[in-house]
């Protein structure tokens, strides 16, 4: 399944630098002036997963294919973007097309890079972007509310939409994102057509400099404050990560060791982004290929089979299943089969993260 995450933020906060680091190449221009990026840059990034590598080793797979995420580098937003300021309407429309959002926030200190707000208050900068998304949503909902309210007078069946839109207006008017609003199953279906911005899951990435990287604890108060408001904040030096991404594997390991890091900040961004999408990974494996697949949480076995090929879902019969945690104790699918540890599951089986599956189907 294709999933995309938009990278947003004020101008000159390091969005394109982070995007380039994720791709391991300079695909997006990164310059010291606002709106260096106009049209969004798009790139696909593999999701690191040690389980896939181990499964491939156990099965002696000739090919390894990880699951991927599409990242979209979107131009910088400014205050009053919802009114069209700084090409805001165009840039907001790009955000509507993605499944989730990474907001890059400038924490680094560099007098040579223009700060568009002339302030050094990262949390205030964060609020500017959050507020613009809220206000853009409020415009959309108020406009639709007016139309639906008139239509509901002639067609009472539309009243649930009117009630929902009023609920949204009140919530957004209280400066609360839609993702924090409790919705019924029917309301979740009705709201989809609005394609709202503040309903999308969001991850905040603090872009820091080398000196700040040595003392992340100085930001604990900011991190705890955001966590209390259900906002997740991770720290990364986008410039350094871009340099690391350009090295070979051996030099990368040496560089990380010198920085006293167990893994690159990029891996943290990718893994957290993946979790943001509310998906899980299952695997298929054999001598030819070991492959990771993405499916929404709580998907049933036929739906997971359909991710591989639509015919697999249409003609689904059974699935042979064993989880990674169990397989690692055995060493191979062949040995697991010999010990009778591979289960047969039917149409109502819910795929779990880490499942290795072989689907039986008939078309």
Short mmCIF file of C-alpha atoms in Angstrom, two decimals:
data_model
loop_
_atom_site.label_atom_id
_atom_site.label_comp_id
_atom_site.label_asym_id
_atom_site.label_seq_id
_atom_site.Cartn_x
_atom_site.Cartn_y
_atom_site.Cartn_z
CA UNK A 1 0.00 0.00 0.00
CA UNK A 2 1.22 3.49 -0.87
CA UNK A 3 1.62 5.84 2.10
CA UNK A 4 3.00 9.38 2.11
CA UNK A 5 4.20 11.83 4.75
CA UNK A 6 4.46 15.56 4.12
CA UNK A 7 7.40 17.48 5.59
CA UNK A 8 6.18 20.95 6.61
CA UNK A 9 7.30 23.93 8.66
CA UNK A 10 8.23 27.59 8.44
CA UNK A 11 10.74 28.59 5.75
CA UNK A 12 14.45 27.99 6.51
CA UNK A 13 13.94 25.40 9.24
CA UNK A 14 15.69 22.53 7.42
CA UNK A 15 12.82 20.72 5.68
CA UNK A 16 14.68 20.18 2.41
CA UNK A 17 17.88 19.28 4.27
CA UNK A 18 15.98 16.58 6.17
CA UNK A 19 14.32 15.41 2.96
CA UNK A 20 17.69 15.11 1.22
CA UNK A 21 19.13 13.23 4.19
CA UNK A 22 16.23 10.76 4.11
CA UNK A 23 16.85 10.11 0.42
CA UNK A 24 20.63 10.06 0.82
CA UNK A 25 21.07 12.54 -2.02
CA UNK A 26 20.56 16.23 -2.79
CA UNK A 27 17.26 16.00 -4.64
CA UNK A 28 15.66 19.10 -3.12
CA UNK A 29 17.25 22.56 -3.21
CA UNK A 30 18.18 23.85 0.25
CA UNK A 31 18.91 27.57 0.31
CA UNK A 32 18.89 30.50 2.71
CA UNK A 33 15.76 32.25 1.48
CA UNK A 34 12.03 31.68 1.94
CA UNK A 35 10.10 29.58 -0.60
CA UNK A 36 13.19 27.99 -2.09
CA UNK A 37 10.84 25.03 -2.60
CA UNK A 38 7.68 25.76 -4.62
CA UNK A 39 6.59 22.47 -6.17
CA UNK A 40 6.81 19.56 -3.71
CA UNK A 41 9.74 17.16 -3.98
CA UNK A 42 8.81 13.50 -3.65
CA UNK A 43 11.05 10.58 -2.69
CA UNK A 44 10.62 6.98 -1.54
CA UNK A 45 12.58 5.72 1.47
CA UNK A 46 12.98 2.12 2.71
CA UNK A 47 11.88 1.41 6.27
CA UNK A 48 14.77 -0.15 8.26
CA UNK A 49 13.70 -3.43 9.88
CA UNK A 50 16.24 -5.83 11.40
CA UNK A 51 13.60 -8.59 11.33
CA UNK A 52 13.54 -8.63 7.53
CA UNK A 53 17.32 -9.01 7.38
CA UNK A 54 17.25 -11.89 9.85
CA UNK A 55 14.39 -13.66 8.05
CA UNK A 56 16.30 -13.33 4.78
CA UNK A 57 19.35 -14.86 6.43
CA UNK A 58 17.36 -17.78 7.88
CA UNK A 59 15.69 -18.49 4.53
CA UNK A 60 18.84 -17.77 2.47
CA UNK A 61 16.78 -15.40 0.32
CA UNK A 62 18.44 -14.15 -2.86
CA UNK A 63 16.64 -10.81 -2.70
CA UNK A 64 15.55 -8.52 0.14
CA UNK A 65 12.73 -6.00 -0.42
CA UNK A 66 11.85 -3.66 2.47
CA UNK A 67 8.61 -1.78 2.83
CA UNK A 68 8.77 1.93 1.96
CA UNK A 69 7.38 5.35 2.83
CA UNK A 70 6.96 8.23 0.42
CA UNK A 71 8.18 11.56 1.81
CA UNK A 72 7.00 14.85 0.31
CA UNK A 73 9.03 18.03 0.86
CA UNK A 74 6.42 20.82 0.97
CA UNK A 75 7.23 24.52 0.72
CA UNK A 76 7.43 26.59 3.90
CA UNK A 77 4.21 27.92 5.39
CA UNK A 78 3.95 31.35 7.00
CA UNK A 79 1.47 33.11 9.24
CA UNK A 80 -1.86 33.69 7.44
CA UNK A 81 -1.14 30.90 4.97
CA UNK A 82 -4.85 30.00 5.21
CA UNK A 83 -5.56 33.44 3.71
CA UNK A 84 -3.17 32.78 0.83
CA UNK A 85 -0.14 34.52 2.34
CA UNK A 86 3.12 33.23 0.83
CA UNK A 87 1.27 31.03 -1.70
CA UNK A 88 -0.34 29.42 1.35
CA UNK A 89 -3.42 28.03 -0.42
CA UNK A 90 -1.24 26.20 -2.91
CA UNK A 91 1.03 24.76 -0.23
CA UNK A 92 -1.88 23.75 2.00
CA UNK A 93 -3.39 21.83 -0.91
CA UNK A 94 -0.17 19.81 -1.11
CA UNK A 95 -0.56 18.84 2.55
CA UNK A 96 -4.09 17.59 1.88
CA UNK A 97 -2.67 14.93 -0.42
CA UNK A 98 -0.48 13.20 2.21
CA UNK A 99 -1.45 10.66 4.87
CA UNK A 100 0.50 12.18 7.77
CA UNK A 101 2.69 15.18 8.62
CA UNK A 102 6.19 15.80 9.93
CA UNK A 103 6.58 19.35 11.18
CA UNK A 104 10.23 20.43 11.24
CA UNK A 105 10.87 23.03 13.95
CA UNK A 106 13.97 25.20 14.08
CA UNK A 107 15.85 24.75 17.36
CA UNK A 108 19.35 25.28 15.92
CA UNK A 109 21.27 28.53 16.28
CA UNK A 110 22.73 29.98 13.07
CA UNK A 111 22.81 33.74 12.47
CA UNK A 112 23.72 33.11 8.84
CA UNK A 113 20.36 31.50 8.13
CA UNK A 114 17.41 33.88 8.04
CA UNK A 115 14.70 33.30 10.63
CA UNK A 116 11.41 34.41 9.08
CA UNK A 117 9.82 35.37 12.41
CA UNK A 118 12.93 37.16 13.74
CA UNK A 119 12.45 35.25 16.99
CA UNK A 120 14.18 32.34 18.66
CA UNK A 121 11.08 30.66 20.09
CA UNK A 122 10.64 27.16 18.59
CA UNK A 123 7.38 26.41 20.39
CA UNK A 124 5.87 29.65 19.06
CA UNK A 125 7.00 28.67 15.55
CA UNK A 126 5.32 25.32 16.04
CA UNK A 127 2.09 27.02 17.04
CA UNK A 128 2.13 29.14 13.87
CA UNK A 129 2.00 26.05 11.66
CA UNK A 130 -0.53 24.25 13.87
CA UNK A 131 -2.78 27.31 13.88
CA UNK A 132 -2.65 27.68 10.10
CA UNK A 133 -3.76 24.07 9.66
CA UNK A 134 -6.60 24.63 12.14
CA UNK A 135 -7.78 27.84 10.49
CA UNK A 136 -7.64 26.28 7.03
CA UNK A 137 -9.86 23.47 8.32
CA UNK A 138 -12.22 25.93 9.96
CA UNK A 139 -12.68 27.71 6.62
CA UNK A 140 -13.50 24.44 4.89
CA UNK A 141 -15.97 23.28 7.54
CA UNK A 142 -17.78 26.63 7.89
CA UNK A 143 -18.24 26.78 4.12
CA UNK A 144 -19.63 23.25 3.98
CA UNK A 145 -21.82 23.85 7.03
CA UNK A 146 -23.62 26.70 5.29
CA UNK A 147 -24.37 24.55 2.23
CA UNK A 148 -25.41 21.46 4.16
CA UNK A 149 -27.63 23.42 6.57
CA UNK A 150 -29.64 24.78 3.63
CA UNK A 151 -29.85 21.38 1.99
CA UNK A 152 -30.92 19.69 5.25
CA UNK A 153 -34.06 21.85 5.39
CA UNK A 154 -35.29 20.06 2.28
CA UNK A 155 -33.69 16.70 3.09
CA UNK A 156 -33.66 15.76 6.82
CA UNK A 157 -31.34 12.80 6.05
CA UNK A 158 -28.51 15.36 5.79
CA UNK A 159 -28.96 16.50 9.39
CA UNK A 160 -26.20 14.17 10.74
CA UNK A 161 -23.73 16.03 8.51
CA UNK A 162 -24.94 19.37 9.81
CA UNK A 163 -24.57 18.19 13.41
CA UNK A 164 -21.06 16.90 12.70
CA UNK A 165 -19.99 20.14 11.01
CA UNK A 166 -21.27 22.18 13.96
CA UNK A 167 -19.30 19.91 16.27
CA UNK A 168 -16.19 20.47 14.17
CA UNK A 169 -16.63 24.25 14.09
CA UNK A 170 -16.88 24.39 17.88
CA UNK A 171 -13.83 22.12 18.32
CA UNK A 172 -11.67 24.01 15.83
CA UNK A 173 -12.87 27.30 17.26
CA UNK A 174 -11.41 26.19 20.60
CA UNK A 175 -8.04 25.89 18.83
CA UNK A 176 -8.11 22.09 18.96
CA UNK A 177 -7.05 19.85 16.04
CA UNK A 178 -9.60 17.40 14.71
CA UNK A 179 -7.28 14.47 15.50
CA UNK A 180 -8.06 15.13 19.20
CA UNK A 181 -11.84 15.02 18.69
CA UNK A 182 -13.71 11.86 19.66
CA UNK A 183 -15.81 10.73 16.71
CA UNK A 184 -18.29 7.92 16.25
CA UNK A 185 -17.85 5.32 13.50
CA UNK A 186 -20.45 7.06 11.31
CA UNK A 187 -18.85 10.47 11.91
CA UNK A 188 -15.45 9.11 10.84
CA UNK A 189 -17.00 8.03 7.55
CA UNK A 190 -18.75 11.37 7.00
CA UNK A 191 -15.64 13.41 7.78
CA UNK A 192 -13.46 11.74 5.15
CA UNK A 193 -14.87 13.80 2.29
CA UNK A 194 -13.64 17.02 3.95
CA UNK A 195 -9.98 15.91 3.69
CA UNK A 196 -9.06 17.97 6.75
CA UNK A 197 -5.49 18.89 7.63
CA UNK A 198 -5.60 18.79 11.42
CA UNK A 199 -7.00 15.26 11.46
CA UNK A 200 -3.78 13.91 10.00
CA UNK A 201 -1.36 12.37 12.52
CA UNK A 202 1.68 14.57 13.13
CA UNK A 203 5.26 14.12 14.32
CA UNK A 204 7.38 17.08 15.42
CA UNK A 205 11.08 17.00 14.52
CA UNK A 206 13.33 19.47 16.34
CA UNK A 207 16.21 20.40 14.04
CA UNK A 208 19.20 21.04 16.30
CA UNK A 209 22.89 21.88 15.81
CA UNK A 210 26.07 20.02 16.78
CA UNK A 211 26.43 21.68 20.19
CA UNK A 212 22.80 21.03 21.11
CA UNK A 213 23.19 17.40 20.02
CA UNK A 214 25.71 16.92 22.83
CA UNK A 215 23.15 17.92 25.45
CA UNK A 216 19.65 16.82 24.43
CA UNK A 217 18.57 16.89 28.08
CA UNK A 218 18.37 20.69 27.90
CA UNK A 219 15.14 20.23 25.91
CA UNK A 220 13.45 17.87 28.38
CA UNK A 221 11.06 20.54 29.59
CA UNK A 222 9.89 21.32 26.06
CA UNK A 223 9.57 17.62 25.25
CA UNK A 224 7.55 16.88 28.40
CA UNK A 225 5.30 19.86 27.75
CA UNK A 226 4.50 18.56 24.27
CA UNK A 227 4.03 15.00 25.47
CA UNK A 228 1.41 16.23 27.93
CA UNK A 229 -0.49 17.58 24.93
CA UNK A 230 -0.13 14.31 22.99
CA UNK A 231 2.54 15.78 20.75
CA UNK A 232 5.57 13.65 19.98
CA UNK A 233 8.90 15.45 19.57
CA UNK A 234 12.16 13.89 18.40
CA UNK A 235 15.53 15.58 17.91
CA UNK A 236 17.75 15.41 14.85
CA UNK A 237 20.61 17.38 13.35
CA UNK A 238 19.43 17.40 9.73
CA UNK A 239 22.68 18.85 8.41
CA UNK A 240 24.83 16.19 10.11
CA UNK A 241 22.38 13.44 9.14
CA UNK A 242 22.65 14.57 5.53
CA UNK A 243 26.44 14.21 5.77
CA UNK A 244 26.14 10.76 7.38
CA UNK A 245 23.71 9.59 4.70
CA UNK A 246 26.32 10.33 2.04
CA UNK A 247 28.90 7.97 3.62
CA UNK A 248 29.31 4.24 3.04
CA UNK A 249 28.06 1.82 5.73
CA UNK A 250 31.44 1.45 7.47
CA UNK A 251 32.06 5.21 7.70
CA UNK A 252 28.47 5.74 8.86
CA UNK A 253 29.02 3.34 11.77
CA UNK A 254 32.27 5.11 12.70
CA UNK A 255 30.63 8.53 12.54
CA UNK A 256 27.72 7.41 14.74
CA UNK A 257 30.13 5.90 17.26
CA UNK A 258 32.03 9.20 17.45
CA UNK A 259 28.74 10.98 18.13
CA UNK A 260 27.85 8.36 20.76
CA UNK A 261 24.67 7.41 18.88
CA UNK A 262 23.28 3.87 18.67
CA UNK A 263 21.52 4.61 15.38
CA UNK A 264 21.10 7.51 13.01
CA UNK A 265 18.47 10.14 13.68
CA UNK A 266 17.08 9.36 10.24
CA UNK A 267 16.20 5.84 11.33
CA UNK A 268 14.31 7.33 14.25
CA UNK A 269 12.43 9.66 11.91
CA UNK A 270 11.57 6.82 9.52
CA UNK A 271 10.47 4.41 12.27
CA UNK A 272 8.40 7.06 14.05
CA UNK A 273 6.87 8.10 10.74
CA UNK A 274 5.89 4.52 10.04
CA UNK A 275 4.24 4.22 13.46
CA UNK A 276 2.46 7.51 12.79
CA UNK A 277 0.62 5.91 9.87
CA UNK A 278 -1.05 3.32 12.14
CA UNK A 279 0.26 0.42 10.10
CA UNK A 280 2.04 -2.85 10.78
CA UNK A 281 4.53 -4.97 8.85
CA UNK A 282 4.10 -8.56 7.81
CA UNK A 283 6.55 -10.63 5.77
CA UNK A 284 6.73 -13.19 3.01
CA UNK A 285 9.89 -15.23 2.67
CA UNK A 286 11.58 -17.95 0.68
CA UNK A 287 14.75 -18.72 -1.29
CA UNK A 288 13.83 -16.24 -4.02
CA UNK A 289 12.89 -13.22 -1.89
CA UNK A 290 12.27 -12.01 1.65
CA UNK A 291 9.88 -9.08 1.56
CA UNK A 292 8.20 -6.72 4.02
CA UNK A 293 4.63 -5.55 3.39
CA UNK A 294 2.60 -2.75 4.93
CA UNK A 295 -1.01 -3.11 6.02
CA UNK A 296 -3.30 -1.11 8.28
CA UNK A 297 -3.60 -2.29 11.87
CA UNK A 298 -6.47 -4.71 12.51
CA UNK A 299 -6.54 -5.85 8.88
CA UNK A 300 -7.83 -9.36 8.30
CA UNK A 301 -5.83 -11.99 6.43
CA UNK A 302 -7.65 -11.54 3.06
CA UNK A 303 -6.94 -7.78 3.16
CA UNK A 304 -3.26 -8.45 3.84
CA UNK A 305 -3.21 -10.91 0.94
CA UNK A 306 -4.75 -8.20 -1.24
CA UNK A 307 -1.77 -5.94 -0.57
CA UNK A 308 0.36 -8.46 -2.44
CA UNK A 309 -2.14 -8.96 -5.28
CA UNK A 310 -5.86 -8.28 -5.61
CA UNK A 311 -6.41 -11.86 -6.85
CA UNK A 312 -5.04 -13.14 -3.53
CA UNK A 313 -7.84 -11.35 -1.67
CA UNK A 314 -10.58 -12.36 -4.12
CA UNK A 315 -9.65 -16.03 -4.04
CA UNK A 316 -8.40 -16.23 -0.45
CA UNK A 317 -8.69 -19.68 1.12
CA UNK A 318 -6.27 -19.91 4.04
CA UNK A 319 -3.03 -18.40 5.33
CA UNK A 320 -0.06 -20.24 6.77
CA UNK A 321 1.19 -18.06 9.64
CA UNK A 322 4.09 -17.94 12.05
CA UNK A 323 5.30 -14.84 13.87
CA UNK A 324 8.87 -13.57 13.77
CA UNK A 325 9.23 -13.88 17.57
CA UNK A 326 8.47 -17.59 17.33
CA UNK A 327 10.47 -18.21 14.17
CA UNK A 328 13.67 -16.69 15.60
CA UNK A 329 13.73 -19.45 18.22
CA UNK A 330 13.57 -22.12 15.50
CA UNK A 331 15.73 -20.78 12.69
CA UNK A 332 13.81 -21.50 9.48
CA UNK A 333 10.35 -21.96 8.03
CA UNK A 334 11.23 -25.53 7.05
CA UNK A 335 12.07 -26.47 10.63
CA UNK A 336 8.96 -24.67 11.88
CA UNK A 337 6.82 -26.69 9.46
CA UNK A 338 8.49 -29.94 10.52
CA UNK A 339 7.66 -29.16 14.15
CA UNK A 340 4.07 -28.31 13.26
CA UNK A 341 4.41 -24.72 14.44
CA UNK A 342 3.01 -23.04 11.33
CA UNK A 343 -0.70 -22.32 11.87
CA UNK A 344 -3.51 -22.39 9.33
CA UNK A 345 -5.68 -19.27 9.67
CA UNK A 346 -8.93 -18.34 7.94
CA UNK A 347 -10.68 -15.21 6.71
CA UNK A 348 -11.31 -13.81 10.19
CA UNK A 349 -7.68 -13.92 11.30
CA UNK A 350 -6.26 -10.48 12.16
CA UNK A 351 -2.72 -10.07 10.81
CA UNK A 352 -0.21 -9.23 13.54
CA UNK A 353 2.94 -7.15 13.28
CA UNK A 354 5.83 -9.50 12.51
CA UNK A 355 3.74 -12.29 10.98
CA UNK A 356 5.38 -14.32 8.22
CA UNK A 357 2.61 -15.41 5.88
CA UNK A 358 2.02 -17.76 2.97
CA UNK A 359 -1.40 -17.22 1.42
CA UNK A 360 -3.44 -19.98 -0.20
CA UNK A 361 -5.86 -18.77 -2.86
CA UNK A 362 -7.88 -19.92 -5.83
CA UNK A 363 -8.86 -17.77 -8.82
#
